[in-house]
Short mmCIF file of C-alpha atoms in Angstrom, two decimals:
data_model
loop_
_atom_site.label_atom_id
_atom_site.label_comp_id
_atom_site.label_asym_id
_atom_site.label_seq_id
_atom_site.Cartn_x
_atom_site.Cartn_y
_atom_site.Cartn_z
CA MET U 1 4.72 -18.35 -2.93
CA LEU U 2 2.33 -16.00 -4.84
CA ASN U 3 1.77 -15.33 -8.47
CA TYR U 4 1.43 -11.63 -8.88
CA LYS U 5 0.40 -11.93 -12.97
CA GLU U 6 -2.70 -14.45 -12.29
CA LEU U 7 -3.74 -12.17 -9.17
CA ASP U 8 -3.40 -9.28 -11.32
CA THR U 9 -6.73 -9.72 -13.24
CA LEU U 10 -8.27 -11.56 -10.47
CA PHE U 11 -8.03 -8.47 -8.35
CA ASP U 12 -9.55 -6.41 -11.24
CA HIS U 13 -12.54 -8.91 -11.30
CA ILE U 14 -13.59 -9.06 -7.77
CA LEU U 15 -13.15 -5.41 -7.18
CA ASN U 16 -15.21 -4.53 -9.77
CA GLU U 17 -17.73 -6.38 -8.56
CA PHE U 18 -18.25 -4.16 -5.80
CA SER U 19 -20.81 -1.42 -7.18
CA LYS U 20 -21.37 2.17 -5.70
CA ALA U 21 -23.61 0.95 -3.43
CA ASP U 22 -22.00 -2.55 -2.11
CA LEU U 23 -19.41 0.44 -1.44
CA GLU U 24 -21.33 2.85 0.45
CA ASN U 25 -22.98 -0.40 2.39
CA TRP U 26 -19.63 -1.79 3.55
CA LEU U 27 -18.28 2.31 4.33
CA ALA U 28 -21.62 2.21 6.68
CA PHE U 29 -20.61 -0.72 8.18
CA ASP U 30 -17.10 0.18 8.64
CA ALA U 31 -17.75 3.46 10.11
CA GLU U 32 -20.09 2.05 12.80
CA ARG U 33 -17.72 -0.57 13.91
CA GLU U 34 -15.33 1.89 14.76
CA MET U 35 -17.97 3.70 16.51
CA LEU U 36 -18.47 0.54 18.62
CA GLU U 37 -14.77 -0.04 19.48
CA ARG U 38 -14.60 3.73 20.36
CA LEU U 39 -17.27 2.88 22.77
CA GLN U 40 -15.84 -0.26 24.02
CA ASP U 41 -12.70 1.31 24.70
CA GLY U 42 -14.67 3.85 27.12
CA GLU U 43 -14.68 6.65 24.72
CA THR U 44 -17.68 8.94 25.23
CA VAL U 45 -19.32 9.58 21.68
CA ILE U 46 -21.77 11.79 21.08
CA THR U 47 -24.58 11.11 18.27
CA HIS U 48 -27.00 13.77 17.38
CA HIS U 49 -29.69 13.67 14.44
CA SER U 50 -29.50 16.94 12.59
CA ILE U 51 -32.94 18.49 11.50
CA THR U 52 -33.43 20.26 8.72
CA VAL U 53 -35.07 23.62 9.58
CA THR U 54 -37.09 25.53 7.09
CA LYS U 55 -36.08 29.57 7.28
CA LEU U 56 -39.20 31.08 6.56
CA PHE U 57 -38.80 34.91 5.55
CA ASP U 58 -40.83 37.02 7.74
CA ALA U 59 -40.74 40.43 6.32
CA ARG U 60 -41.32 41.99 9.99
CA GLU U 61 -38.17 40.99 11.25
CA ILE U 62 -36.15 43.35 9.36
CA PHE U 63 -37.13 46.76 10.24
CA LEU U 64 -35.06 50.02 10.77
CA ALA U 65 -34.75 51.18 14.39
CA GLU U 66 -36.44 53.97 15.04
CA PRO U 67 -34.12 56.85 16.36
CA TRP U 68 -36.40 56.86 19.57
CA VAL U 69 -35.86 53.29 20.87
CA ASP U 70 -33.05 54.06 22.31
CA ASP U 71 -34.73 56.69 24.38
CA ILE U 72 -36.97 54.32 25.80
CA TYR U 73 -34.09 52.14 27.22
CA THR U 74 -33.11 55.38 28.68
CA LEU U 75 -36.11 56.35 30.26
CA ALA U 76 -36.31 52.83 31.66
CA ALA U 77 -33.55 52.93 33.43
CA MET A 1 14.38 -11.34 9.75
CA GLN A 2 14.60 -14.68 11.63
CA ARG A 3 13.39 -17.68 10.01
CA VAL A 4 13.13 -21.38 10.79
CA THR A 5 12.08 -24.19 9.55
CA LEU A 6 9.58 -26.77 11.29
CA LYS A 7 8.88 -29.92 8.76
CA ASP A 8 10.39 -28.78 5.99
CA LYS A 9 8.34 -25.43 5.58
CA ALA A 10 9.90 -22.45 6.46
CA PHE A 11 8.06 -19.68 8.77
CA LEU A 12 9.27 -16.10 9.34
CA VAL A 13 9.47 -14.98 13.33
CA GLY A 14 7.67 -12.17 14.23
CA TYR A 15 7.16 -10.31 17.60
CA HIS A 16 4.01 -9.60 19.03
CA THR A 17 3.64 -6.55 21.88
CA GLN A 18 0.97 -6.81 24.24
CA GLU A 19 0.07 -4.90 27.63
CA TRP A 20 0.96 -6.78 30.66
CA ARG A 21 -1.54 -9.26 32.35
CA GLU A 22 -0.72 -9.88 35.69
CA THR A 23 -2.36 -13.29 36.06
CA LYS A 24 -2.10 -14.48 32.24
CA VAL A 25 -0.79 -15.13 29.15
CA LEU A 26 -2.14 -15.01 25.97
CA GLU A 27 -2.75 -18.10 24.35
CA LYS A 28 -2.75 -16.41 20.74
CA PRO A 29 -2.21 -13.07 19.42
CA ILE A 30 -4.93 -10.22 19.66
CA SER A 31 -6.23 -8.92 16.30
CA CYS A 32 -5.67 -5.39 16.13
CA ASP A 33 -8.79 -2.83 16.35
CA ALA A 34 -10.05 -1.20 13.09
CA SER A 35 -9.00 2.22 14.06
CA ASN A 36 -5.36 1.28 14.31
CA ALA A 37 -4.93 -1.60 11.70
CA TRP A 38 -3.31 0.48 8.77
CA LEU A 39 -3.22 -2.44 6.98
CA GLY A 40 -6.18 -4.05 7.62
CA ILE A 41 -7.95 -6.30 10.51
CA GLY A 42 -5.36 -8.65 11.33
CA TYR A 43 -2.74 -9.76 13.47
CA TYR A 44 0.18 -7.40 13.26
CA PHE A 45 3.79 -8.57 14.04
CA TRP A 46 7.54 -6.83 14.22
CA SER A 47 10.00 -8.86 12.09
CA GLU A 48 12.56 -7.63 15.10
CA ILE A 49 12.48 -7.37 18.50
CA GLU A 50 13.74 -3.95 19.17
CA PHE A 51 10.61 -2.97 17.25
CA ALA A 52 8.09 -4.33 19.83
CA HIS A 53 9.97 -3.19 22.66
CA TYR A 54 9.46 0.32 20.99
CA TRP A 55 5.87 -0.38 20.34
CA GLY A 56 5.50 -2.17 23.96
CA GLN A 57 7.22 1.24 25.83
CA ASP A 58 5.09 3.82 23.62
CA PHE A 59 1.77 2.46 23.36
CA LYS A 60 1.32 -0.68 25.56
CA LYS A 61 1.67 -0.23 29.11
CA HIS A 62 -0.36 2.92 29.92
CA ARG A 63 -2.62 0.36 32.39
CA THR A 64 -0.39 -1.78 33.76
CA GLY A 65 3.40 0.19 33.35
CA CYS A 66 4.81 -3.25 31.93
CA TYR A 67 4.20 -4.45 28.63
CA ASP A 68 4.75 -8.61 27.07
CA ILE A 69 6.57 -9.44 24.07
CA TYR A 70 5.57 -12.97 22.00
CA SER A 71 6.75 -14.77 19.26
CA ALA A 72 5.34 -17.02 16.79
CA TYR A 73 6.25 -18.73 13.51
CA LEU A 74 4.37 -17.04 10.68
CA ASP A 75 3.44 -18.44 7.47
CA ILE A 76 4.72 -15.92 5.05
CA ALA A 77 4.53 -18.28 1.55
CA ASN A 78 1.26 -16.39 0.42
CA CYS A 79 1.41 -12.67 2.07
CA ILE A 80 2.47 -9.97 -0.04
CA ASN A 81 6.04 -9.16 0.56
CA ALA A 82 6.58 -5.13 -0.23
CA VAL A 83 9.59 -4.66 1.57
CA PHE A 84 12.04 -6.98 -0.09
CA ASP A 85 10.14 -8.21 -3.40
CA GLU A 86 10.15 -5.65 -5.90
CA GLU A 87 7.29 -7.42 -7.97
CA GLY A 88 5.16 -7.58 -4.51
CA TYR A 89 6.17 -3.99 -3.88
CA PHE A 90 4.96 -2.43 -7.22
CA PHE A 91 1.68 -5.02 -7.45
CA PHE A 92 0.63 -4.21 -3.85
CA ARG A 93 1.16 -0.37 -4.78
CA LYS A 94 -0.57 -0.52 -7.96
CA LYS A 95 -3.96 -2.53 -6.54
CA VAL A 96 -4.22 -0.15 -3.77
CA GLU A 97 -4.18 3.05 -6.53
CA ILE A 98 -6.65 1.56 -8.25
CA ALA A 99 -8.46 0.71 -5.22
CA ILE A 100 -8.49 3.80 -4.38
CA LEU A 101 -9.55 5.03 -7.95
CA HIS A 102 -12.56 2.61 -7.86
CA PHE A 103 -13.64 4.60 -4.94
CA LEU A 104 -13.42 7.81 -6.18
CA ASN A 105 -15.15 6.79 -9.50
CA ASN A 106 -18.21 5.62 -7.42
CA GLY A 107 -18.36 9.06 -5.36
CA GLN A 108 -16.64 8.00 -2.35
CA ASP A 109 -13.89 9.72 -0.95
CA VAL A 110 -11.93 7.65 1.66
CA SER A 111 -8.76 7.60 3.88
CA LEU A 112 -5.83 5.11 2.98
CA LYS A 113 -6.61 3.33 6.32
CA LYS A 114 -10.31 1.99 5.10
CA VAL A 115 -8.83 1.13 1.67
CA HIS A 116 -6.76 -1.04 3.25
CA ARG A 117 -9.06 -2.58 5.73
CA PHE A 118 -11.94 -2.86 2.44
CA LEU A 119 -9.36 -4.83 0.42
CA ALA A 120 -7.67 -7.12 3.43
CA GLU A 121 -11.85 -8.40 4.22
CA ASN A 122 -13.23 -7.98 0.66
CA VAL A 123 -10.33 -8.48 -1.66
CA TRP A 124 -7.13 -10.18 -0.28
CA GLN A 125 -8.26 -13.24 0.89
CA LYS A 126 -10.77 -13.83 -1.45
CA MET A 127 -7.52 -14.18 -3.89
CA GLY A 128 -5.63 -16.27 -1.17
CA VAL A 129 -3.47 -13.53 -0.12
CA THR A 130 -2.88 -14.18 3.49
CA GLY A 131 -1.07 -11.46 4.80
CA ILE A 132 1.17 -8.49 4.04
CA ILE A 133 4.60 -7.50 4.73
CA TYR A 134 5.09 -3.66 4.77
CA ASP A 135 7.41 -1.11 6.53
CA ASP A 136 6.52 1.23 9.00
CA ILE A 137 7.73 4.78 8.79
CA PRO A 138 10.67 4.80 11.12
CA THR A 139 9.64 7.11 13.58
CA ASN A 140 7.62 7.30 16.61
CA PRO A 141 5.43 10.13 17.94
CA ARG A 142 5.29 9.04 21.58
CA ILE A 143 9.29 9.45 22.29
CA LYS A 144 10.83 12.16 20.54
CA ASN A 145 14.01 11.43 21.38
CA ARG A 146 14.06 7.93 20.74
CA VAL A 147 17.30 7.04 18.22
CA TYR A 148 16.81 5.23 15.37
CA SER A 149 19.93 6.23 13.19
CA GLU A 150 23.11 7.54 14.26
CA ILE A 151 22.81 10.17 11.57
CA PRO A 152 19.77 12.07 12.30
CA ASP A 153 16.93 11.69 9.80
CA LEU A 154 18.98 8.73 7.59
CA TYR A 155 16.45 6.13 8.86
CA TYR A 156 18.98 3.05 7.58
CA LYS A 157 16.81 0.43 9.51
CA LYS A 158 13.66 -0.61 7.82
CA ARG A 159 10.89 -0.82 10.44
CA ILE A 160 8.83 -3.92 9.38
CA GLN A 161 5.35 -4.89 9.89
CA ILE A 162 3.59 -8.29 9.20
CA VAL A 163 -0.15 -8.37 8.87
CA ILE A 164 -1.81 -12.15 8.58
CA PHE A 165 -5.31 -12.01 8.15
CA ASP A 166 -5.95 -15.42 9.44
CA LEU A 167 -5.22 -17.30 13.24
CA GLY A 168 -4.49 -20.36 10.90
CA ASN A 169 -1.30 -19.42 9.49
CA ILE A 170 0.58 -18.61 13.18
CA PHE A 171 2.12 -21.19 14.66
CA LYS A 172 4.10 -21.74 17.76
CA PHE A 173 2.93 -18.76 19.47
CA SER A 174 4.54 -18.03 22.83
CA ILE A 175 5.35 -15.23 25.53
CA VAL A 176 9.34 -14.45 24.88
CA LEU A 177 9.46 -11.33 27.36
CA GLU A 178 7.19 -10.82 30.29
CA GLU A 179 6.43 -7.57 32.36
CA GLN A 180 8.74 -5.36 30.40
CA THR A 181 9.16 -1.84 31.22
#
């Protein structure tokens, strides 16, 4: 039979030993474990690396279409 | 709940459902996958054979069309009994909430399932807790017309599960019903 009064403080002590870094490590381990389980079960897991693209502002991209632009296509057709 | 005594020690009888294996009978229970382990990774049992059948019919026969039910004697002396023990229930509830707060205070937003898995692996067993007895929600999404109660939505039966973290607390594991449909 468990003694909940004794376990009460023991629980808090053990839990508080887990720092932010420890929790992050465990969550990363758990996520990887879940993914491996899915792979073992035959599920296809698509992973991708997201590359941050630096968006360059180029003033030449912004221009107002000249009224004659449409006419070029009309002529070409 | 069925109890047995073996060498002056009391055990709870639990039922474990697995997909039918044509050529072999399991010698030990199968540990639940992380994704399904709602109370943490361990060996899951039903306290009543009725629910073991439902589990088999709904989730354990998609490959072969049949399921097997095993029984075992479970040493629950050091399990948190959150079903019938008031102190156990409130202890369990409070500690789960404290664990969720601990994650949140450390900038981690986690699901309840992950918290249970974390506790099972990192806290409960270090404290000498060998398992948890808890009642699952009394519905089953796979078979919508399953009758749990003569009065709709009045679920008078607790659908009790026991998770045992270590094989060392599971005895007399054996097959009870084979090739069920």
